[in-house]
PDB file of C-alpha atoms in Angstrom:
ATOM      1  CA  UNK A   1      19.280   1.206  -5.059  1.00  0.00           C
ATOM      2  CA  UNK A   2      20.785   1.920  -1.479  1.00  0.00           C
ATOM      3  CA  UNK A   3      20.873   5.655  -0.664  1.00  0.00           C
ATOM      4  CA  UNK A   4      24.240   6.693   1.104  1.00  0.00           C
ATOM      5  CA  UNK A   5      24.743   5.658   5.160  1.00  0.00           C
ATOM      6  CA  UNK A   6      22.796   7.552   7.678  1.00  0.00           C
ATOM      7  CA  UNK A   7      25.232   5.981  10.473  1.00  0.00           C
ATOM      8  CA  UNK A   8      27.116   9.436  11.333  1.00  0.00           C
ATOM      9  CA  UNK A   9      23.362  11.025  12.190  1.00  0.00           C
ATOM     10  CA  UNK A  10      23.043   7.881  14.676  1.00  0.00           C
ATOM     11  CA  UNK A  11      23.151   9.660  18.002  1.00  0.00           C
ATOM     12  CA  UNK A  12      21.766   6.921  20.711  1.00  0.00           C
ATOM     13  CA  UNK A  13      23.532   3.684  22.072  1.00  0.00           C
ATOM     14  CA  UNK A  14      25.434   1.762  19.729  1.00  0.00           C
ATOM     15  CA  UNK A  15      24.005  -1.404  21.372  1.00  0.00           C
ATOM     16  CA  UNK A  16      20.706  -0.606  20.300  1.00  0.00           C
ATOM     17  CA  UNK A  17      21.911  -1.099  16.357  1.00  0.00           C
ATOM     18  CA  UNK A  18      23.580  -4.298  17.487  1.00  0.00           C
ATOM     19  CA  UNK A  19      20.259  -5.525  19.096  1.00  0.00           C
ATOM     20  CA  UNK A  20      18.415  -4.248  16.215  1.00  0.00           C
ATOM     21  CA  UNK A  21      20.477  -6.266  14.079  1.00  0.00           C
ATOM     22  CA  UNK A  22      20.170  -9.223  16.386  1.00  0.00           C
ATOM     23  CA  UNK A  23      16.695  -8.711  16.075  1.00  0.00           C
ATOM     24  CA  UNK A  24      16.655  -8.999  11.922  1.00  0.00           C
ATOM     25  CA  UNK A  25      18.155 -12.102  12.369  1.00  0.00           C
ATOM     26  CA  UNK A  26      15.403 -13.897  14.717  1.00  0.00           C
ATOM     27  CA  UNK A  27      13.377 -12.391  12.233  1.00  0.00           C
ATOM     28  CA  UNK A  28      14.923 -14.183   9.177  1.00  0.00           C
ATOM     29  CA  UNK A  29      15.847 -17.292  11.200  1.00  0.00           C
ATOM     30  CA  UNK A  30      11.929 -18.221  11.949  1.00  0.00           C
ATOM     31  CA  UNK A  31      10.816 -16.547   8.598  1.00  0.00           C
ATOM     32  CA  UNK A  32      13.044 -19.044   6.654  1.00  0.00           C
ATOM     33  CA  UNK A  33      11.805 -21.973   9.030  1.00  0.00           C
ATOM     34  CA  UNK A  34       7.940 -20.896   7.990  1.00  0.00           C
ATOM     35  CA  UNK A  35       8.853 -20.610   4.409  1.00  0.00           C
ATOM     36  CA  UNK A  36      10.852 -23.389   3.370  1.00  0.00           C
ATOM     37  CA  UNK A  37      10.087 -26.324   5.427  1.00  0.00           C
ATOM     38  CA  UNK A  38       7.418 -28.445   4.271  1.00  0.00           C
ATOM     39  CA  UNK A  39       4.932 -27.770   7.018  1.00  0.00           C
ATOM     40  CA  UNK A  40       6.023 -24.560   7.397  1.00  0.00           C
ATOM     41  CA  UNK A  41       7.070 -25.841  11.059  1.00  0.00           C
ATOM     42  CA  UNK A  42       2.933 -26.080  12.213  1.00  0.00           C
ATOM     43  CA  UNK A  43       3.325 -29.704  13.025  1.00  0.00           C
ATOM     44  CA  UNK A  44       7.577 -29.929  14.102  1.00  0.00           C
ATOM     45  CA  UNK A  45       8.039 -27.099  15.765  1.00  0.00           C
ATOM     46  CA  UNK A  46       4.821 -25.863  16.704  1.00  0.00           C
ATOM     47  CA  UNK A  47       3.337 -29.428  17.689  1.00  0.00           C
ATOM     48  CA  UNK A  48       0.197 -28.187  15.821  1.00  0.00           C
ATOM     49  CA  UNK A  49      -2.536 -30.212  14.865  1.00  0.00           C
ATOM     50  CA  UNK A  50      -2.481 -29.596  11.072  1.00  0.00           C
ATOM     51  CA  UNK A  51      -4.764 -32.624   9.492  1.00  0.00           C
ATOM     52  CA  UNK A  52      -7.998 -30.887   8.603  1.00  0.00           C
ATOM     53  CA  UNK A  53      -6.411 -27.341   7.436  1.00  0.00           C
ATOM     54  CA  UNK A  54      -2.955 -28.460   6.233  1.00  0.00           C
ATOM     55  CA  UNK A  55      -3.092 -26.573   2.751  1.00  0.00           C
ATOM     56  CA  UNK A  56      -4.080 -23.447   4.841  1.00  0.00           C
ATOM     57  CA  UNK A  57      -2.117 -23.527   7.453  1.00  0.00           C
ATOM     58  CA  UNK A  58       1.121 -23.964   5.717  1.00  0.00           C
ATOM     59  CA  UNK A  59      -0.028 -21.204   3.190  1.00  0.00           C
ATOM     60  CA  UNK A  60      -0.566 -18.836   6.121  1.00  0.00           C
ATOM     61  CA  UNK A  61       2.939 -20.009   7.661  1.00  0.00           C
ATOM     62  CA  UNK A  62       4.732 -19.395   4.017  1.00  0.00           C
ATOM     63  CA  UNK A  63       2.980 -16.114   4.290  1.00  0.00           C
ATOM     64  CA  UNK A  64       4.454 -15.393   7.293  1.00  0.00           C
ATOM     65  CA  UNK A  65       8.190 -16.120   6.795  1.00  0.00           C
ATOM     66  CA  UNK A  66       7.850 -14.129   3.532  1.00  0.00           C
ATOM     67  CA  UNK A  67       7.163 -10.822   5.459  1.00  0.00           C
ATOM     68  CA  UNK A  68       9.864 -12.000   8.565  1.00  0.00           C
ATOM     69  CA  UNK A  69      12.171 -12.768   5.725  1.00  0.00           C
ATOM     70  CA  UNK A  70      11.487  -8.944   4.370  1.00  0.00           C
ATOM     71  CA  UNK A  71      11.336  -7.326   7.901  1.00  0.00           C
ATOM     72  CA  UNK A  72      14.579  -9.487   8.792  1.00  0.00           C
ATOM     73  CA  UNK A  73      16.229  -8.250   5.760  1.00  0.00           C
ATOM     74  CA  UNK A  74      14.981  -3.997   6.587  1.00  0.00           C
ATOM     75  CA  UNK A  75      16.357  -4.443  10.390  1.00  0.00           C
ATOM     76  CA  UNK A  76      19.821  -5.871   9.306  1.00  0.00           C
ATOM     77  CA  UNK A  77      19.929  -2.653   7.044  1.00  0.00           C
ATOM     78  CA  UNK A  78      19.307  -0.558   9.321  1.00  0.00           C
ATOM     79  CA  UNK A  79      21.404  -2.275  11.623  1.00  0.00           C
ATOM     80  CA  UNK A  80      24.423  -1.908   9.688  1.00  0.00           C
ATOM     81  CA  UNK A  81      23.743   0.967   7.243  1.00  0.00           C
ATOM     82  CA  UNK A  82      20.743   2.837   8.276  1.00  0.00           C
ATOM     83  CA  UNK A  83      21.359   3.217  11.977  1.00  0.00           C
ATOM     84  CA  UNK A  84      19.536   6.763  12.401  1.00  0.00           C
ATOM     85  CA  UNK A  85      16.280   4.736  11.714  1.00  0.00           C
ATOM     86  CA  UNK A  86      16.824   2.258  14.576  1.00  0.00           C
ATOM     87  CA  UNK A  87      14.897   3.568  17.447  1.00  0.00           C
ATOM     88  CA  UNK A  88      11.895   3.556  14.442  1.00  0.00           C
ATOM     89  CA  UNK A  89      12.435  -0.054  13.735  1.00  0.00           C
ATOM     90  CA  UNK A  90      12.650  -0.548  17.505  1.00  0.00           C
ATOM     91  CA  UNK A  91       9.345   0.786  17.999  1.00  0.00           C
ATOM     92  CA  UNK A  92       7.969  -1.155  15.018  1.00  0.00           C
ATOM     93  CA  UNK A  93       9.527  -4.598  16.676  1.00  0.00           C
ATOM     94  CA  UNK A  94       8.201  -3.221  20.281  1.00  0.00           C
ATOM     95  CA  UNK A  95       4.334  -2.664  18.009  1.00  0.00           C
ATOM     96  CA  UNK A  96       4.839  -6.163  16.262  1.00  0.00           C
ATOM     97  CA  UNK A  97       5.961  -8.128  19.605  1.00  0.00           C
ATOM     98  CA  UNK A  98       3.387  -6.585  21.576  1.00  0.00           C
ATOM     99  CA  UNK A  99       0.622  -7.256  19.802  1.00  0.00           C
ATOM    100  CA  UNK A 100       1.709 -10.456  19.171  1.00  0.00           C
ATOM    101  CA  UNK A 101       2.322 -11.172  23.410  1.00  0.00           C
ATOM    102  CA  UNK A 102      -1.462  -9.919  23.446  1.00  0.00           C
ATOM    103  CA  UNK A 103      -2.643 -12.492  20.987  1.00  0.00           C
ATOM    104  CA  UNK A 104      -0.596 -14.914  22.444  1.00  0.00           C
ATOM    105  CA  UNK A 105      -1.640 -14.616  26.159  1.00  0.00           C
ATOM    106  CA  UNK A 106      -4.817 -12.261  26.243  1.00  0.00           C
ATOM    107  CA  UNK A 107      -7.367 -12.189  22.788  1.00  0.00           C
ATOM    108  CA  UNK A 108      -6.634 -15.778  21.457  1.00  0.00           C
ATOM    109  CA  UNK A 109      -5.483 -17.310  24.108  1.00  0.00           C
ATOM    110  CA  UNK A 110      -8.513 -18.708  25.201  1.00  0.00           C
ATOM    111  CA  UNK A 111      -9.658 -20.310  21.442  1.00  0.00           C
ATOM    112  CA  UNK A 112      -6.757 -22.994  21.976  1.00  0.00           C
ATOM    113  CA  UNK A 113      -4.618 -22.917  24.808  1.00  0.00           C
ATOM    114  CA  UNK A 114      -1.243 -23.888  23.007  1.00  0.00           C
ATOM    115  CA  UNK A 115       1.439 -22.110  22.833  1.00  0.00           C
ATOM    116  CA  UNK A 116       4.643 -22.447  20.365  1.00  0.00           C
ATOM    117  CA  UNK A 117       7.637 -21.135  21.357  1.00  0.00           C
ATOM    118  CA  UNK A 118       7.204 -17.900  19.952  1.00  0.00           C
ATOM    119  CA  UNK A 119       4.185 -17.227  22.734  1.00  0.00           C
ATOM    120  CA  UNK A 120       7.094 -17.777  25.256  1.00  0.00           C
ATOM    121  CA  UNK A 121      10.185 -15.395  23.069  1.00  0.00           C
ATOM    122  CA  UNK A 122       7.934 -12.177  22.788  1.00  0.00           C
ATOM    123  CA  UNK A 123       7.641 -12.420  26.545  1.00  0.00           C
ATOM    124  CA  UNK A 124      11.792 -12.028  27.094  1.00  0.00           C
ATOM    125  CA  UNK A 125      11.589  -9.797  23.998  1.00  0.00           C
ATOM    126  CA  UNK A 126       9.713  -7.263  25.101  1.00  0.00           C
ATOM    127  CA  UNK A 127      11.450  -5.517  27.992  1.00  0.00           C
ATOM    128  CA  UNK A 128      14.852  -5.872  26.140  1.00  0.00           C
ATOM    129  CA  UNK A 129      12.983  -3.789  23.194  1.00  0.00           C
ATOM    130  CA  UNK A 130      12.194  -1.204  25.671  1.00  0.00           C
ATOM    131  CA  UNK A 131      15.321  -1.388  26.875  1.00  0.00           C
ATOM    132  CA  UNK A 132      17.116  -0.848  23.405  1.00  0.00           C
ATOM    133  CA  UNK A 133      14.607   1.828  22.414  1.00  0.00           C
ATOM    134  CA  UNK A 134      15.274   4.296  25.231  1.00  0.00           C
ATOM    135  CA  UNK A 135      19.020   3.164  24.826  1.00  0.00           C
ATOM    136  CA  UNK A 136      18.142   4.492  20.757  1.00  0.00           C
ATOM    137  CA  UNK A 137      16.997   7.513  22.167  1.00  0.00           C
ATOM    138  CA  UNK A 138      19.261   8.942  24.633  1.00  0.00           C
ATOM    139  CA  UNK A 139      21.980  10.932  22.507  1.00  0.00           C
ATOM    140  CA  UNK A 140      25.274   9.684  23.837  1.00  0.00           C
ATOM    141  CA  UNK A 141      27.802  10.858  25.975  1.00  0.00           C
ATOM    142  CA  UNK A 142      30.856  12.697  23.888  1.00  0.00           C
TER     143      UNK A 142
END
């Protein structure tokens, strides 16, 4: 099921694995939050008003920890097995995070005003993705 390592082909910083892999697991920790708890944390966490859409809401919350559960999951691989596709999962995370810091604070913004924690993470995220990625990408020093 897993092919063999690809960690000898790694070539940039070995910080950026570590962050990659620190990355999986604020992936997994928030996915498991959205999936398991009963309000998928909309209304604990979030402080969202849930009363009229509850059913949906949490559905679309389960929804999301499923794929931040599966994404977690992929960057821990790569983290620790994989680590020639990290500056590829670092530019998927720097995709993901920015469009979600655009939704956050530009598009949607506007339709509510609120912002969960999350809003406030991809914001310190961001640079420290850019960061790691050029880190992934310069070959290091022998």
């Amino acid at each position: 099921m897993f092919p063999s390592s690809t960690n000898a082909q790694y070539r940039g910083h070995i910080a950026s694995a570590w962050f990659l892999g620190l990355l999986g697991l604020i992936s997994l920790i928030p996915g498991c939050i959205h999936y398991f708890l009963p309000d998928g944390g909309a209304g604990v966490i979030a402080h969202l008003d849930i009363d009229d859409r509850a059913p949906v809401i949490i559905g679309v919350f389960a929804w999301m920890g499923a794929t931040q559960i599966a994404y977690g999951l992929a960057q821990l691989a790569v983290a620790i097995r994989y680590r020639a596709l990290t500056p590829f999962f670092l530019t998927l995370a720097l995709i993901e995070r920015g469009l979600g810091a655009i939704a956050a604070w530009i598009t949607k913004a506007s339709v509510s005003g609120h912002h969960p924690p999350e809003n406030y993470g991809v914001l310190v995220a961001l640079p420290l993705i850019v960061l790691f990625l050029a880190l992934s990408l310069a070959p290091r020093k022998t």
